[in-house]
Amino acid sequence: MAILPILTAPHPFLKKKAAPVTIFDAALAQTLRDMLDTMYDAKGIGLAAVQVGIGQRMLVMDVGEEDGGAHIIINPVITWLSEEMSSYNEGCLSVPTHYSDVVRPAEVKITYQDPTGAPHTLHARGLLSTCLQHEMDHLDGILFLDHLSSLKRTMILRKLVKKQKAGGALAL
Ligand code: NI
């Protein structure tokens, strides 16, 4: 078990677009287990590889047992979004202590691969859908802050920078 350091906004790596995973080996499986350990340790419900400094298109989620417990998602591609929208008060392990309402499609369908490279599909609803879209945004360098007004985004980023300068409590 390894707990990986989580990058915090406005770290430039969080703005990078991640590359597809092409090698499905034991090292990849271990990295994904470490990501799950890191997510649980930080009391998060989702974590993208980008957030721990790995520029690959993969993420982990666990929004509860009723939604299937731990999900490991590699190379996800959206195949369908519902017209119905829903709003959720989102937070992010890379934007500690700040939360804001974000409106997204209520349901999403994706294709993805598991750690062996095998293809799967997932139809996500409710919190799982919100979490999945949030984590998939990370793969393209998008934070939930980017869905807010620029005024609100700037305000939150300024506070984060101030906090990071004040003390080393945040994981950089
Ligand atoms: Ni996040």
Tab-separated table of N, CA and C in Angstrom, residues 12-109:
chain	number	residue	atom	x	y	z
A	12	PRO	N	0.459	23.375	-12.423
A	12	PRO	CA	0.293	23.330	-13.887
A	12	PRO	C	0.008	21.933	-14.442
A	13	PHE	N	0.449	20.883	-13.743
A	13	PHE	CA	0.222	19.515	-14.268
A	13	PHE	C	-1.266	19.200	-14.355
A	14	LEU	N	-2.070	19.842	-13.476
A	14	LEU	CA	-3.524	19.585	-13.465
A	14	LEU	C	-4.212	20.113	-14.719
A	15	LYS	N	-3.503	20.960	-15.478
A	15	LYS	CA	-4.085	21.537	-16.695
A	15	LYS	C	-3.704	20.744	-17.943
A	16	LYS	N	-2.880	19.705	-17.771
A	16	LYS	CA	-2.405	18.935	-18.928
A	16	LYS	C	-3.410	17.869	-19.351
A	17	LYS	N	-3.412	17.595	-20.672
A	17	LYS	CA	-4.271	16.541	-21.203
A	17	LYS	C	-3.530	15.214	-21.068
A	18	ALA	N	-4.190	14.219	-20.499
A	18	ALA	CA	-3.550	12.927	-20.258
A	18	ALA	C	-3.562	12.073	-21.524
A	19	ALA	N	-2.601	11.147	-21.619
A	19	ALA	CA	-2.453	10.274	-22.792
A	19	ALA	C	-3.121	8.918	-22.533
A	20	PRO	N	-3.594	8.264	-23.600
A	20	PRO	CA	-4.226	6.953	-23.421
A	20	PRO	C	-3.256	5.934	-22.802
A	21	VAL	N	-3.808	5.010	-22.016
A	21	VAL	CA	-3.025	3.901	-21.470
A	21	VAL	C	-2.877	2.862	-22.580
A	22	THR	N	-1.633	2.413	-22.821
A	22	THR	CA	-1.396	1.427	-23.883
A	22	THR	C	-0.793	0.125	-23.350
A	23	ILE	N	-0.191	0.184	-22.164
A	23	ILE	CA	0.450	-1.027	-21.607
A	23	ILE	C	-0.308	-1.455	-20.350
A	24	PHE	N	-0.883	-2.647	-20.409
A	24	PHE	CA	-1.675	-3.172	-19.293
A	24	PHE	C	-0.854	-4.253	-18.594
A	25	ASP	N	-0.002	-3.822	-17.645
A	25	ASP	CA	0.884	-4.776	-16.984
A	25	ASP	C	0.715	-4.703	-15.463
A	26	ALA	N	1.564	-5.445	-14.756
A	26	ALA	CA	1.469	-5.505	-13.292
A	26	ALA	C	1.733	-4.134	-12.666
A	27	ALA	N	2.624	-3.354	-13.288
A	27	ALA	CA	2.940	-2.025	-12.738
A	27	ALA	C	1.710	-1.117	-12.803
A	28	LEU	N	0.934	-1.239	-13.902
A	28	LEU	CA	-0.287	-0.437	-14.035
A	28	LEU	C	-1.285	-0.818	-12.939
A	29	ALA	N	-1.477	-2.128	-12.746
A	29	ALA	CA	-2.418	-2.610	-11.721
A	29	ALA	C	-1.998	-2.099	-10.346
A	30	GLN	N	-0.688	-2.095	-10.058
A	30	GLN	CA	-0.193	-1.616	-8.766
A	30	GLN	C	-0.454	-0.116	-8.610
A	31	THR	N	-0.225	0.649	-9.675
A	31	THR	CA	-0.481	2.093	-9.615
A	31	THR	C	-1.957	2.360	-9.315
A	32	LEU	N	-2.849	1.596	-9.934
A	32	LEU	CA	-4.278	1.787	-9.712
A	32	LEU	C	-4.673	1.419	-8.278
A	33	ARG	N	-4.041	0.371	-7.723
A	33	ARG	CA	-4.298	0.028	-6.314
A	33	ARG	C	-3.811	1.162	-5.412
A	34	ASP	N	-2.645	1.727	-5.732
A	34	ASP	CA	-2.123	2.858	-4.949
A	34	ASP	C	-3.062	4.064	-5.044
A	35	MET	N	-3.637	4.278	-6.235
A	35	MET	CA	-4.584	5.396	-6.402
A	35	MET	C	-5.819	5.183	-5.527
A	36	LEU	N	-6.318	3.937	-5.468
A	36	LEU	CA	-7.480	3.659	-4.608
A	36	LEU	C	-7.120	3.904	-3.138
A	37	ASP	N	-5.943	3.404	-2.710
A	37	ASP	CA	-5.501	3.630	-1.324
A	37	ASP	C	-5.415	5.126	-1.023
A	38	THR	N	-4.868	5.878	-1.980
A	38	THR	CA	-4.700	7.330	-1.806
A	38	THR	C	-6.054	8.019	-1.690
A	39	MET	N	-7.010	7.591	-2.548
A	39	MET	CA	-8.359	8.179	-2.530
A	39	MET	C	-9.048	7.904	-1.197
A	40	TYR	N	-8.994	6.660	-0.729
A	40	TYR	CA	-9.639	6.327	0.555
A	40	TYR	C	-8.967	7.069	1.703
A	41	ASP	N	-7.623	7.141	1.663
A	41	ASP	CA	-6.871	7.816	2.718
A	41	ASP	C	-7.249	9.294	2.809
A	42	ALA	N	-7.516	9.898	1.628
A	42	ALA	CA	-7.857	11.328	1.582
A	42	ALA	C	-9.364	11.546	1.766
A	43	LYS	N	-10.107	10.464	1.970
A	43	LYS	CA	-11.563	10.499	2.135
A	43	LYS	C	-12.263	11.113	0.917
A	44	GLY	N	-11.740	10.776	-0.258
A	44	GLY	CA	-12.367	11.224	-1.502
A	44	GLY	C	-13.238	10.119	-2.067
A	45	ILE	N	-14.088	10.455	-3.068
A	45	ILE	CA	-14.916	9.442	-3.736
A	45	ILE	C	-14.436	9.219	-5.169
A	46	GLY	N	-13.442	10.009	-5.609
A	46	GLY	CA	-12.902	9.815	-6.945
A	46	GLY	C	-11.511	10.410	-7.024
A	47	LEU	N	-10.663	9.815	-7.878
A	47	LEU	CA	-9.305	10.336	-8.060
A	47	LEU	C	-8.845	9.983	-9.470
A	48	ALA	N	-8.363	10.979	-10.202
A	48	ALA	CA	-7.811	10.751	-11.536
A	48	ALA	C	-6.294	10.692	-11.426
A	49	ALA	N	-5.659	9.903	-12.321
A	49	ALA	CA	-4.203	9.724	-12.273
A	49	ALA	C	-3.467	11.061	-12.352
A	50	VAL	N	-4.022	11.979	-13.128
A	50	VAL	CA	-3.428	13.313	-13.283
A	50	VAL	C	-3.197	13.973	-11.913
A	51	GLN	N	-4.097	13.726	-10.975
A	51	GLN	CA	-4.019	14.372	-9.661
A	51	GLN	C	-2.841	13.871	-8.822
A	52	VAL	N	-2.283	12.715	-9.193
A	52	VAL	CA	-1.089	12.221	-8.496
A	52	VAL	C	0.115	12.262	-9.439
A	53	GLY	N	0.045	13.149	-10.440
A	53	GLY	CA	1.198	13.420	-11.294
A	53	GLY	C	1.449	12.377	-12.370
A	54	ILE	N	0.420	11.556	-12.692
A	54	ILE	CA	0.566	10.537	-13.734
A	54	ILE	C	-0.319	10.939	-14.920
A	55	GLY	N	0.310	11.238	-16.059
A	55	GLY	CA	-0.434	11.770	-17.209
A	55	GLY	C	-1.068	10.707	-18.068
A	56	GLN	N	-1.845	9.820	-17.463
A	56	GLN	CA	-2.506	8.742	-18.204
A	56	GLN	C	-4.007	8.790	-17.978
A	57	ARG	N	-4.769	8.316	-18.996
A	57	ARG	CA	-6.222	8.413	-18.941
A	57	ARG	C	-6.805	7.278	-18.102
A	58	MET	N	-6.750	7.451	-16.786
A	58	MET	CA	-7.332	6.462	-15.880
A	58	MET	C	-7.750	7.123	-14.578
A	59	LEU	N	-8.754	6.510	-13.925
A	59	LEU	CA	-9.314	7.087	-12.715
A	59	LEU	C	-9.900	5.985	-11.845
A	60	VAL	N	-10.066	6.304	-10.565
A	60	VAL	CA	-10.740	5.391	-9.645
A	60	VAL	C	-11.873	6.147	-8.961
A	61	MET	N	-12.912	5.392	-8.573
A	61	MET	CA	-14.069	5.992	-7.902
A	61	MET	C	-14.638	4.982	-6.914
A	62	ASP	N	-15.282	5.502	-5.856
A	62	ASP	CA	-16.096	4.665	-4.972
A	62	ASP	C	-17.099	5.600	-4.304
A	63	VAL	N	-18.331	5.584	-4.799
A	63	VAL	CA	-19.359	6.462	-4.209
A	63	VAL	C	-20.281	5.661	-3.294
A	64	GLY	N	-19.916	4.408	-3.000
A	64	GLY	CA	-20.706	3.604	-2.068
A	64	GLY	C	-21.031	2.228	-2.628
A	65	GLU	N	-21.376	1.322	-1.712
A	65	GLU	CA	-21.634	-0.074	-2.100
A	65	GLU	C	-22.800	-0.201	-3.072
A	66	GLU	N	-23.840	0.630	-2.889
A	66	GLU	CA	-25.034	0.512	-3.752
A	66	GLU	C	-24.730	0.881	-5.200
A	67	ASP	N	-23.602	1.584	-5.423
A	67	ASP	CA	-23.181	1.924	-6.785
A	67	ASP	C	-21.994	1.081	-7.232
A	68	GLY	N	-21.836	-0.098	-6.601
A	68	GLY	CA	-20.820	-1.046	-7.066
A	68	GLY	C	-19.479	-0.941	-6.376
A	69	GLY	N	-19.351	-0.097	-5.329
A	69	GLY	CA	-18.081	0.008	-4.609
A	69	GLY	C	-16.985	0.595	-5.478
A	70	ALA	N	-15.804	0.000	-5.426
A	70	ALA	CA	-14.644	0.546	-6.146
A	70	ALA	C	-14.784	0.318	-7.650
A	71	HIS	N	-14.576	1.388	-8.414
A	71	HIS	CA	-14.540	1.312	-9.876
A	71	HIS	C	-13.138	1.708	-10.343
A	72	ILE	N	-12.576	0.932	-11.254
A	72	ILE	CA	-11.295	1.279	-11.883
A	72	ILE	C	-11.562	1.455	-13.368
A	73	ILE	N	-11.346	2.677	-13.872
A	73	ILE	CA	-11.756	3.056	-15.225
A	73	ILE	C	-10.535	3.529	-16.013
A	74	ILE	N	-10.266	2.849	-17.122
A	74	ILE	CA	-9.107	3.191	-17.965
A	74	ILE	C	-9.591	3.551	-19.373
A	75	ASN	N	-9.014	4.598	-19.934
A	75	ASN	CA	-9.351	5.063	-21.299
A	75	ASN	C	-10.867	5.247	-21.513
A	76	PRO	N	-11.556	5.949	-20.612
A	76	PRO	CA	-13.007	6.112	-20.779
A	76	PRO	C	-13.360	7.006	-21.966
A	77	VAL	N	-14.449	6.653	-22.637
A	77	VAL	CA	-14.975	7.460	-23.746
A	77	VAL	C	-16.484	7.590	-23.538
A	78	ILE	N	-16.985	8.829	-23.573
A	78	ILE	CA	-18.429	9.056	-23.415
A	78	ILE	C	-19.141	8.663	-24.704
A	79	THR	N	-20.173	7.815	-24.583
A	79	THR	CA	-20.949	7.397	-25.762
A	79	THR	C	-22.358	7.985	-25.736
A	80	TRP	N	-22.800	8.480	-24.589
A	80	TRP	CA	-24.144	9.048	-24.474
A	80	TRP	C	-24.233	9.909	-23.215
A	81	LEU	N	-24.900	11.067	-23.345
A	81	LEU	CA	-25.196	11.925	-22.198
A	81	LEU	C	-26.692	12.193	-22.185
A	82	SER	N	-27.327	12.157	-21.019
A	82	SER	CA	-28.760	12.440	-20.947
A	82	SER	C	-29.020	13.918	-21.208
A	83	GLU	N	-30.217	14.212	-21.720
A	83	GLU	CA	-30.598	15.623	-21.881
A	83	GLU	C	-30.919	16.227	-20.532
A	84	GLU	N	-31.434	15.384	-19.630
A	84	GLU	CA	-31.753	15.849	-18.286
A	84	GLU	C	-30.455	16.231	-17.572
A	85	MET	N	-30.485	17.363	-16.873
A	85	MET	CA	-29.298	17.835	-16.167
A	85	MET	C	-29.519	17.680	-14.661
A	86	SER	N	-28.421	17.678	-13.900
A	86	SER	CA	-28.555	17.688	-12.447
A	86	SER	C	-27.429	18.539	-11.860
A	87	SER	N	-27.680	19.061	-10.667
A	87	SER	CA	-26.723	19.941	-10.009
A	87	SER	C	-26.213	19.256	-8.752
A	88	TYR	N	-24.904	19.384	-8.503
A	88	TYR	CA	-24.327	18.776	-7.296
A	88	TYR	C	-23.270	19.721	-6.735
A	89	ASN	N	-23.204	19.789	-5.415
A	89	ASN	CA	-22.224	20.645	-4.750
A	89	ASN	C	-20.878	19.902	-4.736
A	90	GLU	N	-20.038	20.191	-5.748
A	90	GLU	CA	-18.816	19.421	-5.955
A	90	GLU	C	-17.620	19.965	-5.178
A	91	GLY	N	-16.770	19.044	-4.801
A	91	GLY	CA	-15.472	19.377	-4.234
A	91	GLY	C	-14.435	18.602	-5.016
A	92	CYS	N	-13.152	18.720	-4.642
A	92	CYS	CA	-12.095	18.026	-5.373
A	92	CYS	C	-10.884	17.912	-4.459
A	93	LEU	N	-10.238	16.754	-4.451
A	93	LEU	CA	-9.045	16.583	-3.614
A	93	LEU	C	-7.936	17.552	-4.024
A	94	SER	N	-7.991	18.060	-5.259
A	94	SER	CA	-6.980	19.017	-5.732
A	94	SER	C	-7.398	20.468	-5.486
A	95	VAL	N	-8.598	20.656	-4.938
A	95	VAL	CA	-9.095	22.001	-4.602
A	95	VAL	C	-9.623	21.938	-3.168
A	96	PRO	N	-8.730	21.666	-2.198
A	96	PRO	CA	-9.181	21.360	-0.848
A	96	PRO	C	-9.990	22.488	-0.217
A	97	THR	N	-11.017	22.083	0.517
A	97	THR	CA	-11.897	22.928	1.347
A	97	THR	C	-12.869	23.806	0.557
A	98	HIS	N	-12.846	23.756	-0.765
A	98	HIS	CA	-13.778	24.578	-1.537
A	98	HIS	C	-14.814	23.703	-2.248
A	99	TYR	N	-16.072	24.144	-2.214
A	99	TYR	CA	-17.179	23.412	-2.837
A	99	TYR	C	-18.038	24.388	-3.620
A	100	SER	N	-18.613	23.892	-4.731
A	100	SER	CA	-19.487	24.759	-5.499
A	100	SER	C	-20.449	23.919	-6.331
A	101	ASP	N	-21.657	24.451	-6.574
A	101	ASP	CA	-22.637	23.732	-7.389
A	101	ASP	C	-22.193	23.706	-8.844
A	102	VAL	N	-22.223	22.514	-9.442
A	102	VAL	CA	-21.906	22.349	-10.855
A	102	VAL	C	-23.063	21.595	-11.510
A	103	VAL	N	-23.521	22.098	-12.671
A	103	VAL	CA	-24.607	21.448	-13.412
A	103	VAL	C	-24.001	20.589	-14.525
A	104	ARG	N	-24.407	19.331	-14.572
A	104	ARG	CA	-23.910	18.391	-15.592
A	104	ARG	C	-25.067	17.505	-16.042
A	105	PRO	N	-24.908	16.789	-17.178
A	105	PRO	CA	-25.922	15.799	-17.556
A	105	PRO	C	-26.145	14.804	-16.406
A	106	ALA	N	-27.428	14.450	-16.173
A	106	ALA	CA	-27.767	13.599	-15.032
A	106	ALA	C	-27.235	12.175	-15.200
A	107	GLU	N	-27.183	11.686	-16.446
A	107	GLU	CA	-26.722	10.314	-16.685
A	107	GLU	C	-25.692	10.314	-17.802
A	108	VAL	N	-24.798	9.334	-17.751
A	108	VAL	CA	-23.767	9.215	-18.778
A	108	VAL	C	-23.495	7.736	-19.045
A	109	LYS	N	-23.239	7.418	-20.308
A	109	LYS	CA	-22.790	6.070	-20.667
A	109	LYS	C	-21.379	6.186	-21.227
